[in-house]
Coordinates of C-alpha atoms in Angstrom, one line a residue:
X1 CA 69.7 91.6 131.6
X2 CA 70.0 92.7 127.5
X3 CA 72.8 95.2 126.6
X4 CA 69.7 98.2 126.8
X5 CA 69.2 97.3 130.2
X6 CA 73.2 96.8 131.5
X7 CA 73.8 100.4 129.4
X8 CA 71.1 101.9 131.9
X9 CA 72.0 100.3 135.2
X10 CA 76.2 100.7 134.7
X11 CA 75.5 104.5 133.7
X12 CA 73.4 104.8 136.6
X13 CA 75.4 102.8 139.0
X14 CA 79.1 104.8 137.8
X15 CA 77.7 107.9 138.7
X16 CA 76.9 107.0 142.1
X17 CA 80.3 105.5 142.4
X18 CA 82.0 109.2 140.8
X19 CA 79.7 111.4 143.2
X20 CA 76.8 114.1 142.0
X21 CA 79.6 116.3 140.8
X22 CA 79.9 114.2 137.4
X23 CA 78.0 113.8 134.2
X24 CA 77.2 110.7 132.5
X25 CA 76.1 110.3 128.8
X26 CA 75.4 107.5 126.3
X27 CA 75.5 107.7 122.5
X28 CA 75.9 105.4 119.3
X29 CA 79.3 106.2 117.3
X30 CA 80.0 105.3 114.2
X31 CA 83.7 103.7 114.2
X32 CA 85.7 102.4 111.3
X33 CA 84.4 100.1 108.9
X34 CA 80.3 101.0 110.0
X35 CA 81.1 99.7 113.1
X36 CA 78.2 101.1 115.7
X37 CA 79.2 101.1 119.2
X38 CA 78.1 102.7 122.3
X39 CA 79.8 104.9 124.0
X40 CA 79.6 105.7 127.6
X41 CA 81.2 109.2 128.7
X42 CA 81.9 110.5 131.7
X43 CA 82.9 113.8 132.9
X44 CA 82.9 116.6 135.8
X45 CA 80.4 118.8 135.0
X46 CA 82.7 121.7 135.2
X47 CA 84.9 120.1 132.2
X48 CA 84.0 119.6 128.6
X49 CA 86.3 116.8 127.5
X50 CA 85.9 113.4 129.0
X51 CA 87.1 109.8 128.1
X52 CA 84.7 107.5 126.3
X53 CA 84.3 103.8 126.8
X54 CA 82.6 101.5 124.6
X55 CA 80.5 99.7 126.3
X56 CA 80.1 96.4 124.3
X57 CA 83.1 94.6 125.5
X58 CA 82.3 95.4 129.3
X59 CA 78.7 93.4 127.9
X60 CA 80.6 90.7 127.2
X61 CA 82.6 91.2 130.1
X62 CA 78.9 90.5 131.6
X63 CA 77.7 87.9 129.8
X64 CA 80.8 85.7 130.2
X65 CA 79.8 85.3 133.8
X66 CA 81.9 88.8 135.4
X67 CA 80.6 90.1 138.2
X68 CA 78.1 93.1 137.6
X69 CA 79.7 95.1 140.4
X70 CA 83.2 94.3 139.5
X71 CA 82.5 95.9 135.8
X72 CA 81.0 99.0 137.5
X73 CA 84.0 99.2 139.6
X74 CA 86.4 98.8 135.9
X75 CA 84.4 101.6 134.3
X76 CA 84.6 104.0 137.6
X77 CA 88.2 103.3 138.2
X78 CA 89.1 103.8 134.3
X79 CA 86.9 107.1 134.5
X80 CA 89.4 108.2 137.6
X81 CA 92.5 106.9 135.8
X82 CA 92.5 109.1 132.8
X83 CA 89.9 111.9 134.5
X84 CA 90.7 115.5 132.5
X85 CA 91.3 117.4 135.2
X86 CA 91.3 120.7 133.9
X87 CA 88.9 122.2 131.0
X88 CA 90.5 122.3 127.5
X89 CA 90.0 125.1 124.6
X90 CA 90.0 122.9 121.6
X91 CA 88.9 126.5 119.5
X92 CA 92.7 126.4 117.8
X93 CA 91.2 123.3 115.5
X94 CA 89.2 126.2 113.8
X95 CA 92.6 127.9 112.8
X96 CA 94.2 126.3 110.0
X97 CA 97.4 128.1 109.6
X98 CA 97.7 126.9 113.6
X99 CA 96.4 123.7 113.1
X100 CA 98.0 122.2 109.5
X101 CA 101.1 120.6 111.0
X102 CA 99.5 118.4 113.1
X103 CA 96.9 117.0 109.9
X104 CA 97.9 113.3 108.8
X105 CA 96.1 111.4 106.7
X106 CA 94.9 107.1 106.7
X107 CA 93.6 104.8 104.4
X108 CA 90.5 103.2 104.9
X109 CA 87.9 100.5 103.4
X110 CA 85.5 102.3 100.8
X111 CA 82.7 100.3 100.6
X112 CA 82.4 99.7 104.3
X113 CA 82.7 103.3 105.5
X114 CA 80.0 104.8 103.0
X115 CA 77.7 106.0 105.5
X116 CA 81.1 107.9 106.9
X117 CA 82.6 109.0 104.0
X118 CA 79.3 111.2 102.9
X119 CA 80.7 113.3 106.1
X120 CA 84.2 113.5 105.5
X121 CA 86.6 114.8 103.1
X122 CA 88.3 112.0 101.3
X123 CA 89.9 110.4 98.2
X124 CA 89.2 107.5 96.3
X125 CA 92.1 105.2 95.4
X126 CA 91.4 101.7 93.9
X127 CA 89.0 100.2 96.6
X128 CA 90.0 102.3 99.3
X129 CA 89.7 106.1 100.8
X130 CA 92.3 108.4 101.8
X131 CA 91.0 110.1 105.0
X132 CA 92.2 112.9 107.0
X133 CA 92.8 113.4 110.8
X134 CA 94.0 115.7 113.2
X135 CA 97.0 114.3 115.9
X136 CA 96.4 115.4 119.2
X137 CA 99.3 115.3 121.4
X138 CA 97.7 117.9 124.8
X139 CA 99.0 117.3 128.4
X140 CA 95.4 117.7 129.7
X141 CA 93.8 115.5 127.0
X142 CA 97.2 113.2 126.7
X143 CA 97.2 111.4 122.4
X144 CA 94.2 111.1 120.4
X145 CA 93.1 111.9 116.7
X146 CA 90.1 114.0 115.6
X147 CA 88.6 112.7 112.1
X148 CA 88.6 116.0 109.7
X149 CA 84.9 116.4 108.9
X150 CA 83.2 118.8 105.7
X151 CA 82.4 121.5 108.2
X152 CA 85.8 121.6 109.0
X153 CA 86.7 122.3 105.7
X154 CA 84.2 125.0 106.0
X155 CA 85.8 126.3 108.5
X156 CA 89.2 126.3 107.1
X157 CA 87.8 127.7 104.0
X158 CA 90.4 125.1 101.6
X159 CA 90.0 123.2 98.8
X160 CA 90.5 119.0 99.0
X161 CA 93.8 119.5 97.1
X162 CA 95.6 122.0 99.4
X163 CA 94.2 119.5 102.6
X164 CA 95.8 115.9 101.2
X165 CA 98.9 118.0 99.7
X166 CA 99.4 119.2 103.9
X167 CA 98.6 115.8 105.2
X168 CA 100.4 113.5 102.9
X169 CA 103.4 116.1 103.7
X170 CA 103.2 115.7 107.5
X171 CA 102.7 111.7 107.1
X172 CA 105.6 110.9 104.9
X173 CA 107.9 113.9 106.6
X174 CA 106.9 112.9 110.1
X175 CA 107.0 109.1 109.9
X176 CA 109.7 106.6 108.8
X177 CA 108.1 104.1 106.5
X178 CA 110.2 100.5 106.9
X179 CA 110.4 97.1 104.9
X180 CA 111.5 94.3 107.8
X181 CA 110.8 90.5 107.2
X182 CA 108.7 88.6 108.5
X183 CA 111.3 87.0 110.5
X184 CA 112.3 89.3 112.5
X185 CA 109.5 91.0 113.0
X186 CA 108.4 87.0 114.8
X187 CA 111.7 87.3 116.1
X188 CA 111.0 90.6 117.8
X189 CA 107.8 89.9 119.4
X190 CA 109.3 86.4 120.9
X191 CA 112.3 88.3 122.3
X192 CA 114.7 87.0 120.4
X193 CA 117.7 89.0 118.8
X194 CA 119.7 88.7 115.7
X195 CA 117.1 88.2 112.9
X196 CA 116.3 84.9 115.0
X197 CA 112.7 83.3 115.1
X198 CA 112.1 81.2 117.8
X199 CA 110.3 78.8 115.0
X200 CA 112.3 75.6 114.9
X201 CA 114.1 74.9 111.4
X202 CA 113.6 79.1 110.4
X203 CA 117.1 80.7 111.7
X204 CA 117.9 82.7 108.8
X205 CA 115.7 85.7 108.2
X206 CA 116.1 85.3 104.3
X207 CA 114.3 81.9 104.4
X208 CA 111.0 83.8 104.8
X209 CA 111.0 85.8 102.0
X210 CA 108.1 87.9 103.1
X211 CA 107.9 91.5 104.7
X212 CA 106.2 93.9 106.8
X213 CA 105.3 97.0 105.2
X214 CA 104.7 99.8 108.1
X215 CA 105.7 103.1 109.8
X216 CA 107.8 103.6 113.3
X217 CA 104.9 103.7 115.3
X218 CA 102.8 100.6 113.8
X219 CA 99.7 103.2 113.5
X220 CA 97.6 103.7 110.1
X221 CA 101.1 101.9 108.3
X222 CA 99.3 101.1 105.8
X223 CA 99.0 104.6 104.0
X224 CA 102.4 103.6 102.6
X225 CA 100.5 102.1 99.9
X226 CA 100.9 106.0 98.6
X227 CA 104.4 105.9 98.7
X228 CA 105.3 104.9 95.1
X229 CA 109.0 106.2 95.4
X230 CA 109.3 103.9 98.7
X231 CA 108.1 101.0 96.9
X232 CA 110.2 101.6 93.6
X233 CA 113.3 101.4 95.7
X234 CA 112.3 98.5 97.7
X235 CA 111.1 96.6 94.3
X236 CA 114.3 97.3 93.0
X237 CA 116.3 96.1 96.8
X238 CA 114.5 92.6 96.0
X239 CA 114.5 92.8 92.4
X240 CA 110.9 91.5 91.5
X241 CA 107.7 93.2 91.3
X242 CA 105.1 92.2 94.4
X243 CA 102.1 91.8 96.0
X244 CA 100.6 93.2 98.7
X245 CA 98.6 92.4 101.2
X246 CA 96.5 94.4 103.2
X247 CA 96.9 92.7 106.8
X248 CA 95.2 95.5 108.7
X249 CA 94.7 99.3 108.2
X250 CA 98.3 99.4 109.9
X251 CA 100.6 97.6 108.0
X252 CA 100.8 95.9 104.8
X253 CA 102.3 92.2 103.9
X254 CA 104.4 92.2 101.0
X255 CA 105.1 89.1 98.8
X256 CA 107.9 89.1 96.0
X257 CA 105.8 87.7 92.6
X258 CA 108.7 84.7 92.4
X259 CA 107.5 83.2 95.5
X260 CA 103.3 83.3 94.6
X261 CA 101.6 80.1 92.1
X262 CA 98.5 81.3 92.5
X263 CA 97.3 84.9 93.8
X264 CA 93.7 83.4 94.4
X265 CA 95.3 82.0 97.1
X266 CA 96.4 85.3 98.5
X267 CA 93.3 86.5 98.7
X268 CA 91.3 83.7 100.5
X269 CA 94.7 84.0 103.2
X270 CA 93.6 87.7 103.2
X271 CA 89.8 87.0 103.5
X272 CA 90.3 84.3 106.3
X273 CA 92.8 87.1 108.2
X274 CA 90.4 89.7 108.1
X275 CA 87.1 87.4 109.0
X276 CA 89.7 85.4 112.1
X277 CA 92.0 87.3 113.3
X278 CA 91.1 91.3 113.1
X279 CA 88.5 93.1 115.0
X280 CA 86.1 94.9 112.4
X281 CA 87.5 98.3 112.9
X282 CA 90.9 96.7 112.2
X283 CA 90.1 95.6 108.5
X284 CA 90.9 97.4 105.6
X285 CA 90.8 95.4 102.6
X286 CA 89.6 91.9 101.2
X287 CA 91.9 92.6 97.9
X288 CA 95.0 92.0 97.0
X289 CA 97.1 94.4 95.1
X290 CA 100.1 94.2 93.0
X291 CA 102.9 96.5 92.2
X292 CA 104.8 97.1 89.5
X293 CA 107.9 98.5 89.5
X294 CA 108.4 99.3 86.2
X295 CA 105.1 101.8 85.8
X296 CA 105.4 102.5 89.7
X297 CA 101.3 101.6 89.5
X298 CA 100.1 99.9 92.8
X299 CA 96.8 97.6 90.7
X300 CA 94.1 95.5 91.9
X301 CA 95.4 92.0 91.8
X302 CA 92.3 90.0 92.8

């Protein structure tokens, strides 16, 4: 069957699973980066918040020779598994005053979020957007985000100073912003301790001289790019100016100037990461950028 005809039968053949009780729904959304997926949601009919799932990956799922029934039986038990149980008043979101310590704010790609960006309050820096969001951290909903959008400025009744003044507030205070190399972050993720790498011939963590540029929680890292103060003191902790490159929209790559010949280079690593090795939502940026410590200025290398 095509992906219009699996949408149909699997939201069909869910709700027979669930019982008459629940609801079942299928829309496009617009994701990061333009990315259109559909989303399948289910809910009790008595509740108004509900888990989405995206359906295109259970269609590959499908076409990768899964089982029909066992996908149903995925999307069901998922539903079950992070069911809202109990309604939730989500009216507080129209309450500023309430609402402003839990704005943050993310960078994304420009260009590739246009369509997006002609709903949303944002700010244009070099070839990206600052974008706002709303963290929700509910026991009946559990952690999610809520994009700002214009009519919630509306609502609020501010101006798009005041909004990234609150955000960029909450995202510096609330998050610790960290330079670690390369090594151990390899080192870390093959279990190893003491700045070791588990790559043979690469022991000491000052023979990659290369760093990950991120927050505590590896999520939307790569707003640091704001943070000129951070990167003025780590500039001056390596003594060089750098580059930077944007490995995803969660952390940043960052490359003292001694150690690049050629930054044209840099960018075909960065445009071969982002076309390989990311899923589209994931990108944010074919460009590399350069900072300088001496003017603070984060530019647009190549």
């Amino acid at each position: 069957m095509n992906f219009e005809e699996f949408v149909k039968y699997v939201s069909k053949e869910v709700i027979l699973r669930l019982g008459e009780e629940y609801f079942c729904s299928t829309a496009k959304v617009v994701k990061n980066n333009g990315q259109k997926l559909t989303g399948l949601t289910v809910r009790r009919k008595d509740v108004c918040v509900s888990p989405t799932f995206y359906l295109e990956a259970f269609y590959d799922l499908y076409e990768s020779g899964e089982d029909i029934e066992y996908i149903i039986d995925m999307l069901a038990d998922g539903y079950m598994k992070y069911e809202v149980k109990e309604d939730t008043d989500f009216s507080y979101i129209q309450e500023y005053e309430i609402i402003k310590k839990d704005i943050f704010c993310k960078l994304v790609n420009s260009s590739l979020n246009e369509e997006l960006l002609k709903d949303i309050p944002h700010i244009n820096i070099l070839d990206l957007s600052v974008v706002f969001y709303i963290a929700v951290d509910l026991e009946t909903v559990g952690h999610g985000s809520i994009l700002v959008r214009n009519e919630n400025m509306r609502a609020w009744d501010i101006c798009l100073e005041t909004l990234y003044k609150e955000a960029i507030d909450n995202t510096r205070s609330r998050n610790d912003f960290r330079f670690v190399n390369i090594a151990d972050v390899l080192g870390e993720l093959a279990g190893l301790e003491n700045g070791g790498t588990g790559i043979e011939g690469i022991d000491n963590v000052q023979e990659i001289p290369m760093y990950v540029y991120t927050n505590n929680v590896k999520m939307f890292g790569a707003i640091g790019l704001l943070f000129d103060d951070l990167l003025s003191e780590f500039a001056q902790r390596i003594d060089s100016n750098f580059f930077i490159l944007p490995s995803s929209i969660h952390e940043l790559i960052i490359l003292p100037e001694s150690e690049v010949k050629d930054k044209e280079s840099l960018k075909d690593m960065v445009v071969t990461v982002n076309e390989t090795q990311l899923e589209q939502g994931e990108v944010l940026s074919d460009s590399v950028y350069y900072f300088n410590r001496n003017d603070r200025i984060v530019y647009r290398a190549a």
